[in-house]
XYZ file of C-alpha atoms in Angstrom:
584
model
C 96.703 -105.207 -71.811
C 98.777 -104.500 -68.836
C 102.278 -102.436 -68.638
C 105.208 -104.388 -67.113
C 108.247 -102.329 -65.746
C 110.885 -104.702 -66.871
C 111.170 -108.151 -68.083
C 111.013 -109.814 -64.967
C 107.674 -107.992 -64.090
C 106.374 -109.331 -67.792
C 107.288 -112.767 -66.822
C 105.035 -112.529 -63.575
C 102.269 -110.718 -65.397
C 102.342 -113.546 -68.106
C 102.463 -116.366 -65.584
C 99.071 -114.875 -64.118
C 97.192 -115.375 -67.550
C 95.231 -118.349 -67.674
C 96.899 -121.115 -69.425
C 94.614 -121.531 -72.544
C 95.062 -117.930 -73.581
C 97.285 -116.328 -76.431
C 99.734 -114.283 -74.962
C 101.683 -111.138 -76.502
C 104.598 -108.577 -75.708
C 104.836 -105.470 -77.313
C 107.973 -102.981 -76.950
C 106.277 -99.658 -75.388
C 108.643 -97.761 -77.922
C 106.762 -99.835 -81.033
C 106.298 -97.413 -84.148
C 104.165 -99.306 -86.857
C 101.110 -99.905 -88.838
C 98.208 -101.648 -87.205
C 98.088 -104.305 -89.647
C 101.796 -105.202 -89.135
C 100.962 -105.817 -85.650
C 97.771 -107.882 -86.649
C 99.876 -110.120 -88.724
C 102.550 -110.700 -86.386
C 100.107 -111.391 -83.268
C 96.742 -112.754 -84.383
C 97.491 -115.118 -86.962
C 96.358 -118.546 -85.361
C 98.527 -120.619 -87.609
C 101.548 -120.673 -85.754
C 102.411 -121.667 -82.049
C 104.796 -118.355 -82.008
C 105.057 -115.261 -84.481
C 107.274 -112.034 -84.396
C 107.636 -108.727 -85.977
C 110.132 -106.045 -84.614
C 109.171 -104.973 -81.391
C 106.442 -107.642 -80.815
C 106.071 -111.314 -80.091
C 103.050 -113.688 -79.487
C 102.673 -117.177 -78.390
C 99.806 -119.739 -78.623
C 99.079 -121.768 -75.343
C 101.282 -124.768 -76.724
C 104.075 -122.232 -76.788
C 103.289 -120.460 -73.473
C 105.747 -122.641 -71.388
C 108.772 -122.075 -73.905
C 108.200 -118.415 -73.851
C 108.373 -118.118 -69.995
C 111.683 -119.694 -69.759
C 112.768 -117.606 -72.472
C 111.535 -114.640 -70.559
C 113.110 -115.587 -67.543
C 116.607 -116.484 -69.248
C 116.286 -112.980 -70.974
C 115.496 -111.199 -67.793
C 118.540 -112.741 -65.871
C 120.679 -111.954 -68.790
C 119.739 -108.530 -69.241
C 119.668 -107.901 -65.385
C 123.140 -109.131 -65.441
C 124.011 -107.187 -67.913
C 125.068 -109.976 -70.189
C 124.276 -110.450 -73.869
C 121.606 -112.816 -75.146
C 123.354 -113.670 -78.217
C 127.242 -113.958 -78.686
C 129.246 -110.756 -78.736
C 130.142 -111.340 -82.497
C 126.740 -112.259 -83.631
C 125.979 -109.082 -84.747
C 122.321 -109.433 -84.045
C 119.690 -107.659 -86.209
C 117.919 -104.551 -84.647
C 114.740 -106.150 -83.913
C 116.570 -108.631 -82.048
C 117.848 -106.316 -79.482
C 114.465 -105.558 -78.289
C 112.892 -107.795 -75.512
C 110.308 -109.323 -77.605
C 113.455 -110.007 -80.309
C 115.652 -111.591 -77.565
C 112.778 -113.520 -76.715
C 112.372 -114.671 -80.296
C 115.838 -115.526 -80.644
C 115.681 -117.718 -77.247
C 112.755 -119.484 -78.645
C 114.358 -120.475 -81.431
C 117.712 -121.445 -79.605
C 115.157 -123.708 -77.730
C 113.450 -125.414 -80.574
C 110.231 -123.624 -80.882
C 109.716 -122.363 -84.406
C 108.734 -118.483 -84.639
C 107.072 -117.237 -87.660
C 108.106 -113.958 -88.775
C 105.657 -112.675 -91.346
C 106.799 -110.836 -94.464
C 105.543 -107.049 -94.042
C 106.486 -105.516 -97.256
C 106.197 -101.651 -97.114
C 104.460 -101.873 -93.575
C 106.332 -100.251 -90.916
C 107.172 -102.219 -87.602
C 110.536 -100.848 -85.923
C 111.487 -99.595 -81.962
C 113.288 -96.478 -82.888
C 115.966 -95.836 -80.245
C 117.111 -92.238 -81.567
C 115.216 -89.207 -82.928
C 116.501 -89.990 -86.337
C 114.932 -93.447 -86.187
C 111.631 -92.108 -84.720
C 111.505 -89.674 -87.444
C 112.049 -92.260 -90.239
C 109.638 -94.537 -88.839
C 106.920 -91.872 -88.698
C 107.571 -90.969 -92.095
C 107.294 -94.666 -93.414
C 103.962 -94.920 -91.174
C 102.531 -91.603 -93.162
C 103.503 -93.012 -96.495
C 101.920 -96.180 -96.750
C 98.104 -96.824 -96.334
C 98.272 -100.047 -94.302
C 94.501 -100.755 -95.263
C 95.348 -100.595 -99.128
C 98.102 -103.159 -98.248
C 95.558 -105.360 -96.241
C 93.171 -105.493 -99.075
C 96.036 -106.061 -101.683
C 97.342 -108.721 -99.360
C 93.865 -110.459 -99.151
C 94.219 -111.603 -102.894
C 95.983 -114.833 -103.315
C 99.353 -114.269 -105.020
C 99.447 -117.078 -107.613
C 95.896 -117.188 -109.191
C 94.424 -117.667 -112.864
C 94.028 -115.261 -115.097
C 90.176 -115.199 -114.839
C 90.309 -114.881 -111.093
C 92.884 -112.077 -111.101
C 91.206 -109.875 -113.527
C 87.602 -110.674 -113.305
C 86.881 -111.620 -109.845
C 89.456 -110.485 -107.353
C 89.446 -106.494 -108.162
C 85.734 -106.566 -106.706
C 85.626 -109.520 -104.489
C 88.406 -108.156 -101.804
C 85.957 -105.178 -101.229
C 83.015 -107.962 -100.848
C 85.638 -109.489 -98.268
C 86.238 -106.257 -96.304
C 82.451 -105.682 -96.243
C 81.810 -109.350 -94.653
C 84.625 -108.656 -92.289
C 83.126 -105.416 -91.045
C 79.779 -107.326 -90.492
C 81.559 -109.828 -88.563
C 80.862 -112.497 -90.978
C 83.414 -115.633 -90.841
C 84.926 -117.355 -93.871
C 83.286 -120.439 -92.894
C 79.889 -118.592 -93.403
C 80.899 -117.271 -96.900
C 82.012 -120.605 -97.706
C 78.511 -122.143 -96.846
C 77.037 -119.561 -98.596
C 79.338 -120.488 -101.894
C 78.015 -124.069 -101.418
C 74.277 -123.077 -100.968
C 74.544 -120.926 -104.022
C 75.870 -123.912 -106.069
C 73.439 -126.483 -105.076
C 70.763 -124.059 -106.012
C 72.492 -123.592 -109.590
C 72.934 -127.400 -109.937
C 69.042 -127.560 -108.938
C 68.538 -124.954 -111.831
C 70.232 -126.881 -114.032
C 68.650 -129.935 -113.170
C 65.056 -128.507 -114.613
C 66.434 -129.238 -118.062
C 64.710 -125.913 -119.180
C 66.851 -122.970 -120.906
C 65.615 -120.666 -118.435
C 66.984 -122.847 -115.862
C 70.420 -123.114 -117.399
C 70.859 -119.514 -117.968
C 70.191 -119.159 -113.996
C 72.478 -122.049 -113.399
C 75.222 -120.311 -115.398
C 74.731 -117.309 -113.398
C 74.590 -118.651 -110.147
C 77.517 -120.588 -110.694
C 79.399 -117.568 -111.191
C 78.372 -116.214 -108.040
C 79.190 -119.144 -106.226
C 82.534 -118.724 -107.230
C 82.908 -115.122 -106.442
C 81.731 -116.206 -102.853
C 84.652 -118.765 -103.332
C 87.092 -116.389 -103.862
C 85.700 -114.183 -100.974
C 85.974 -116.763 -98.220
C 89.879 -117.047 -98.830
C 90.191 -113.209 -99.012
C 88.125 -112.965 -95.934
C 90.429 -115.422 -94.120
C 93.569 -113.536 -95.256
C 91.973 -110.136 -94.577
C 90.837 -110.745 -91.187
C 93.245 -113.832 -90.435
C 90.625 -116.042 -89.318
C 92.175 -119.537 -90.074
C 90.586 -122.223 -88.551
C 90.390 -126.182 -88.486
C 86.818 -126.137 -89.818
C 87.640 -123.923 -92.489
C 90.581 -125.788 -93.544
C 87.941 -128.504 -93.994
C 85.294 -126.535 -95.555
C 87.358 -125.106 -98.246
C 89.306 -128.277 -99.172
C 85.861 -130.373 -100.036
C 83.407 -127.941 -100.736
C 84.827 -126.745 -104.130
C 84.944 -130.565 -105.297
C 81.240 -131.014 -103.665
C 80.200 -127.836 -105.528
C 81.467 -128.904 -108.697
C 80.247 -132.587 -108.656
C 76.722 -131.671 -107.758
C 76.786 -129.086 -110.803
C 78.034 -131.925 -112.968
C 74.991 -134.190 -111.545
C 72.527 -131.207 -112.240
C 73.682 -130.842 -115.814
C 72.913 -134.677 -116.209
C 69.531 -134.643 -114.538
C 68.796 -131.875 -116.807
C 69.987 -133.553 -119.876
C 67.981 -136.620 -119.270
C 64.661 -134.455 -118.735
C 65.417 -133.117 -122.230
C 65.806 -136.591 -123.549
C 70.037 -136.915 -123.746
C 71.436 -139.162 -121.057
C 74.883 -137.942 -120.386
C 75.613 -139.212 -117.182
C 78.655 -141.393 -118.488
C 80.189 -137.816 -119.772
C 79.423 -136.449 -116.305
C 81.277 -139.208 -114.697
C 84.048 -139.122 -116.902
C 84.862 -135.488 -116.459
C 84.475 -135.759 -112.786
C 87.030 -138.966 -113.214
C 89.433 -136.814 -115.412
C 89.279 -133.942 -113.074
C 90.056 -136.175 -109.968
C 93.030 -137.800 -111.838
C 94.510 -134.297 -112.491
C 94.421 -133.295 -109.214
C 96.202 -136.570 -107.652
C 99.070 -136.067 -110.404
C 99.437 -132.533 -109.012
C 99.225 -133.685 -105.293
C 101.504 -136.681 -105.926
C 104.256 -134.877 -107.905
C 104.233 -132.082 -104.784
C 104.415 -134.503 -102.144
C 107.259 -136.495 -103.891
C 109.334 -133.145 -103.997
C 108.195 -131.540 -101.095
C 111.552 -131.877 -99.467
C 113.450 -133.296 -102.338
C 117.362 -132.705 -102.556
C 118.015 -132.237 -106.224
C 119.966 -130.213 -108.830
C 117.691 -128.140 -110.874
C 116.426 -129.542 -113.977
C 116.924 -128.096 -117.557
C 112.829 -128.408 -117.574
C 112.688 -126.240 -114.387
C 115.138 -123.670 -115.431
C 113.217 -123.003 -118.353
C 109.943 -122.921 -116.719
C 111.680 -120.152 -114.198
C 112.510 -118.194 -117.385
C 108.913 -118.148 -118.610
C 107.586 -117.019 -115.302
C 109.934 -114.001 -115.810
C 107.986 -113.049 -119.149
C 104.769 -111.600 -118.268
C 102.297 -112.830 -120.973
C 103.695 -116.356 -120.916
C 102.774 -116.439 -117.118
C 99.093 -116.129 -117.657
C 99.075 -118.011 -121.075
C 100.835 -121.181 -118.999
C 98.050 -120.558 -116.101
C 95.196 -120.803 -118.606
C 96.362 -123.678 -120.447
C 96.012 -125.852 -117.224
C 92.437 -124.908 -116.972
C 92.431 -123.708 -113.419
C 89.190 -123.548 -111.310
C 88.447 -119.813 -112.299
C 88.742 -120.442 -116.082
C 86.981 -123.940 -115.774
C 84.085 -122.556 -114.067
C 83.676 -119.737 -116.149
C 83.787 -122.065 -119.174
C 81.205 -124.155 -117.742
C 78.708 -121.251 -116.760
C 78.801 -119.581 -120.057
C 78.454 -123.004 -121.824
C 75.741 -124.005 -119.539
C 73.897 -120.776 -120.585
C 74.353 -120.879 -123.894
C 74.492 -124.378 -125.158
C 73.377 -128.035 -123.723
C 74.716 -129.988 -120.930
C 76.543 -132.416 -123.572
C 78.294 -129.524 -125.302
C 79.700 -128.493 -121.730
C 80.919 -132.085 -120.862
C 82.539 -132.418 -124.061
C 84.133 -129.101 -123.772
C 85.373 -130.320 -120.061
C 86.797 -133.538 -121.140
C 88.855 -131.641 -124.159
C 90.098 -128.994 -122.012
C 90.893 -130.932 -119.093
C 92.707 -133.594 -121.476
C 94.912 -131.107 -122.796
C 95.459 -129.419 -119.529
C 96.537 -132.864 -118.295
C 98.990 -133.769 -121.034
C 100.709 -130.178 -120.773
C 101.083 -130.669 -116.801
C 101.808 -134.258 -117.012
C 104.613 -133.697 -119.467
C 106.117 -131.176 -117.773
C 106.600 -132.764 -114.542
C 107.765 -135.994 -116.373
C 110.445 -134.011 -117.965
C 111.350 -132.449 -114.534
C 111.606 -135.905 -113.020
C 113.730 -137.600 -115.848
C 116.067 -134.482 -116.143
C 117.220 -134.136 -112.480
C 118.791 -136.566 -110.010
C 116.385 -136.521 -106.936
C 117.082 -137.764 -103.500
C 113.773 -138.359 -101.923
C 112.921 -138.494 -98.424
C 111.040 -141.193 -96.236
C 108.382 -138.784 -95.532
C 107.718 -138.537 -99.300
C 107.775 -141.951 -99.733
C 105.573 -142.363 -96.852
C 103.103 -139.446 -98.440
C 102.938 -141.154 -101.636
C 102.257 -144.817 -100.131
C 99.302 -142.956 -98.070
C 98.171 -141.475 -101.442
C 97.999 -145.001 -103.198
C 95.502 -145.723 -100.742
C 96.627 -149.639 -100.705
C 94.130 -151.873 -98.880
C 94.235 -155.181 -97.190
C 94.709 -157.112 -100.353
C 97.624 -155.240 -101.673
C 99.236 -155.049 -98.257
C 99.010 -158.822 -98.206
C 100.852 -158.972 -101.471
C 103.339 -156.537 -100.604
C 104.116 -158.045 -97.126
C 105.009 -161.527 -98.959
C 106.492 -160.211 -102.537
C 110.257 -159.425 -102.781
C 110.836 -155.473 -103.463
C 110.999 -155.276 -107.296
C 114.050 -153.298 -107.975
C 114.537 -150.802 -110.991
C 114.622 -147.065 -111.212
C 111.140 -147.051 -113.181
C 109.924 -150.605 -111.656
C 107.065 -149.291 -109.422
C 105.303 -147.000 -111.691
C 106.019 -149.809 -114.728
C 104.088 -152.177 -112.769
C 101.399 -149.748 -111.494
C 100.723 -148.911 -115.213
C 100.666 -152.634 -116.093
C 98.102 -153.239 -113.565
C 95.965 -150.461 -114.598
C 95.881 -151.019 -118.499
C 95.188 -154.966 -117.152
C 92.084 -153.834 -115.536
C 90.655 -151.180 -117.689
C 91.390 -153.249 -120.596
C 89.550 -156.409 -119.047
C 86.611 -153.836 -118.243
C 86.427 -152.513 -121.902
C 87.327 -155.095 -124.103
C 86.241 -158.177 -122.279
C 82.785 -159.875 -122.674
C 80.588 -158.314 -120.136
C 80.414 -160.219 -116.861
C 83.083 -162.635 -117.843
C 84.864 -164.401 -115.309
C 88.017 -163.408 -117.362
C 87.319 -159.826 -116.046
C 87.482 -161.146 -112.267
C 90.791 -162.753 -113.359
C 91.967 -159.268 -115.021
C 90.891 -157.839 -111.213
C 92.907 -160.463 -109.574
C 95.978 -159.703 -111.588
C 95.510 -156.212 -110.549
C 95.430 -156.572 -107.041
C 98.678 -158.887 -107.004
C 100.430 -155.939 -109.561
C 99.283 -153.539 -106.862
C 100.801 -155.061 -104.243
C 103.980 -155.482 -106.158
C 104.082 -151.819 -106.985
C 104.099 -150.605 -103.277
C 106.436 -153.592 -102.009
C 109.311 -151.169 -101.743
C 109.549 -147.696 -100.669
C 108.164 -145.426 -103.256
C 111.317 -143.312 -103.892
C 112.129 -143.369 -107.701
C 112.294 -140.596 -109.974
C 108.587 -141.569 -111.362
C 107.073 -143.359 -108.233
C 104.822 -140.253 -107.835
C 103.042 -141.827 -110.904
C 101.593 -144.584 -108.772
C 98.731 -142.965 -107.127
C 97.622 -141.598 -110.298
C 97.436 -144.960 -111.720
C 95.698 -146.708 -109.084
C 93.119 -143.753 -109.272
C 92.884 -144.020 -113.040
C 92.346 -147.776 -112.600
C 89.873 -147.819 -109.833
C 87.555 -144.768 -111.459
C 87.570 -145.596 -115.026
C 86.579 -149.435 -114.126
C 83.858 -148.340 -112.030
C 82.587 -146.079 -114.955
C 83.281 -148.468 -117.784
C 81.435 -151.326 -115.815
C 78.279 -149.117 -114.846
C 78.234 -147.916 -118.630
C 78.690 -151.460 -120.289
C 75.758 -152.986 -117.946
C 72.910 -151.382 -119.676
C 71.139 -151.374 -116.138
C 68.877 -148.472 -115.732
C 70.480 -145.617 -113.129
C 73.642 -147.731 -113.007
C 76.025 -144.607 -113.944
C 74.192 -142.401 -111.643
C 75.140 -145.092 -109.096
C 78.530 -145.520 -110.095
C 78.868 -141.615 -110.010
C 77.850 -141.426 -106.412
C 80.378 -144.151 -105.524
C 83.191 -142.377 -107.404
C 82.223 -139.274 -105.422
C 82.169 -141.151 -102.278
C 85.909 -142.476 -102.871
C 87.252 -139.485 -104.256
C 85.991 -137.371 -101.292
C 88.189 -139.965 -99.167
C 91.253 -139.300 -101.290
C 90.723 -135.549 -101.311
C 90.763 -135.855 -97.450
C 93.824 -137.825 -97.463
C 95.691 -135.115 -99.359
C 94.631 -132.312 -97.046
C 95.597 -134.311 -93.969
C 98.945 -134.803 -95.429
C 99.029 -131.281 -96.594
C 98.181 -130.156 -92.946
C 101.121 -132.298 -91.425
C 98.686 -134.734 -89.514
C 99.233 -137.826 -91.737
C 97.068 -139.916 -93.753
C 93.590 -141.303 -92.267
C 94.016 -144.133 -90.038
C 94.784 -147.706 -91.180
C 91.192 -148.935 -90.027
C 89.513 -146.649 -92.104
C 91.521 -147.641 -95.276
C 91.096 -151.523 -94.411
C 87.309 -151.059 -93.540
C 86.565 -149.221 -97.233
C 88.865 -151.837 -98.981
C 91.539 -149.898 -100.341
C 91.547 -149.226 -103.982
C 92.133 -152.562 -105.177
C 89.341 -154.077 -103.199
C 86.654 -151.834 -104.158
C 88.059 -152.183 -107.743
C 87.757 -155.941 -107.477
C 84.484 -155.978 -105.409
C 82.648 -153.765 -108.229
C 84.307 -156.438 -110.855
C 82.762 -159.191 -108.982
C 79.261 -157.673 -108.515
C 79.456 -156.876 -112.239
C 79.898 -160.374 -112.851
C 77.385 -161.760 -110.215
C 74.741 -159.459 -111.190
C 75.147 -159.231 -114.809
C 72.359 -157.063 -116.494
C 70.019 -156.949 -113.640
C 69.175 -154.175 -111.456
C 70.765 -155.542 -108.430
C 74.105 -154.198 -109.977
C 72.594 -150.478 -109.424
C 71.092 -151.396 -105.933
C 74.751 -152.719 -105.088
C 76.612 -149.915 -106.245
C 74.268 -147.528 -104.214
C 74.576 -149.633 -101.281
C 78.296 -149.411 -101.704
C 78.376 -145.620 -102.455
C 76.264 -145.165 -99.097
C 78.484 -147.324 -96.884
C 81.880 -145.852 -98.205
C 80.447 -142.258 -97.713
C 79.095 -142.839 -93.994
C 82.363 -144.325 -92.934
C 84.726 -141.901 -94.760
C 82.577 -138.478 -93.618
C 81.999 -139.703 -90.183
C 85.678 -140.173 -89.984
C 86.787 -137.205 -91.528
C 84.266 -134.939 -89.650
C 85.589 -136.201 -86.319
C 89.183 -135.464 -87.551
C 88.564 -131.855 -88.881
C 86.621 -130.347 -85.841
C 89.111 -132.125 -83.447
C 92.232 -130.306 -81.776
C 94.308 -132.678 -84.022
C 93.361 -130.954 -87.166
C 95.795 -128.453 -88.584
C 94.780 -124.821 -88.194
C 95.423 -123.807 -92.096
C 93.481 -122.364 -94.420
C 93.539 -124.087 -98.035
C 95.076 -121.635 -100.746
C 93.032 -123.797 -103.568
C 94.865 -125.489 -106.362
C 95.248 -123.994 -109.907
C 94.237 -127.013 -111.480
């Protein structure tokens, strides 16, 4: 830390700092809480940030900071205002850090201004302001605020009342021992894998231990995010780990339950895969709807207005959050039922609960989409096209097919293709050439559905329809094959493909776009993989070769997707964000 005599001296000192370092300017008159400075000066997610009396810049914003500082120094030295005389700037914009923040924004550099709430951050200019700032400083315990803010604002009932009241203190304990969120995330994964191994024993003691360990894993899962918010340790690696480990833990646990059930003489692999498929489809509904409306310009629908009213009534908020069976409620239900019942009961409860939650959330989103006139952007259409995961076959059809017009044409065509594919897999004779013909129809309809930009009111349904078609087809064909271990192999294949789809979601949410097209082409796209599995089922009818083919396909997809995903998330181009998680 160095003291500058004036703005010009500050510019000279900052220019001498190595280019790869973050720098900060703090007014010497600053009065405030330490956590207010921490929020303003240490969050790694933003190129520049400011609180009253303080400003920070990451390396990518250093050049703009120096230019703004030179302009500010010249303006102040000349006695000229930095803002227009009639602009009536806020008091914090009259300080040197405040003037520079305004200048940075004028140049086009985004400056984050964190909400401080009851925290004090001020630059008093007279004794009265000094006394008021010091009184505010003494009246607020910034450590209590820091602990409270470590907890995610919108969480489920179980997490809010049964986990967060003590997990925040675990997060503080971890912070004081220099543990990182990534270490806690890894501990949560390891605990969940041990829980899955306990469930795989197929014994009552193993099931009880599995239920307890699953809850411990969830406590750690909450703690890692709270530790990140408490200590502002957001990272690219943390974004990747947190975004993917929840799914890895849940699916590994499903597999452990299925293995344990088989050891007890009850084959529930199809139920385990069905639960995974349902949960993945629920998530893609959430992601697609949110991306379609991320920057939509629309009038508020009556459904949205009613939802906002209900959110103002305390008990309805919690009821609605529990209805959607968020991760806390879902894991608590799984843990308790594992300890007290059987894997079959666990999966039945999951399928029923998740089905009801899916119907509730999807119905609400359909009503919102139909009762408002939205104008969706090219960015939203691009995101939906990326989420669709169309491979070379569908892209070839889309390239030569005329775009089908009509407000609901794309989702209608996608739904028709999904029904043809799933219906063929379910009702046609297993291994029949007609099933291959159904797959060909699905490929054509998939291409037609994405031939035009997805800007319609219900076009966000296209990716969920494609996910359902691919996942359910794999499940049905594996279950109908009557080949030993075909369903576990299908479980592995769907897990690998689902990872790719989640990876796509989190890249889009991080603002870096979908995975590269070569990756999508290499793994075939949704229609290519679906058609391949159908052909394999027809060629390798009722033979162990089908299991081998599914396993080989699962390994190939997993290797390609994981290598590219790891390369991306550990690279400098990955977004420095921390996933807040999904209620679903």
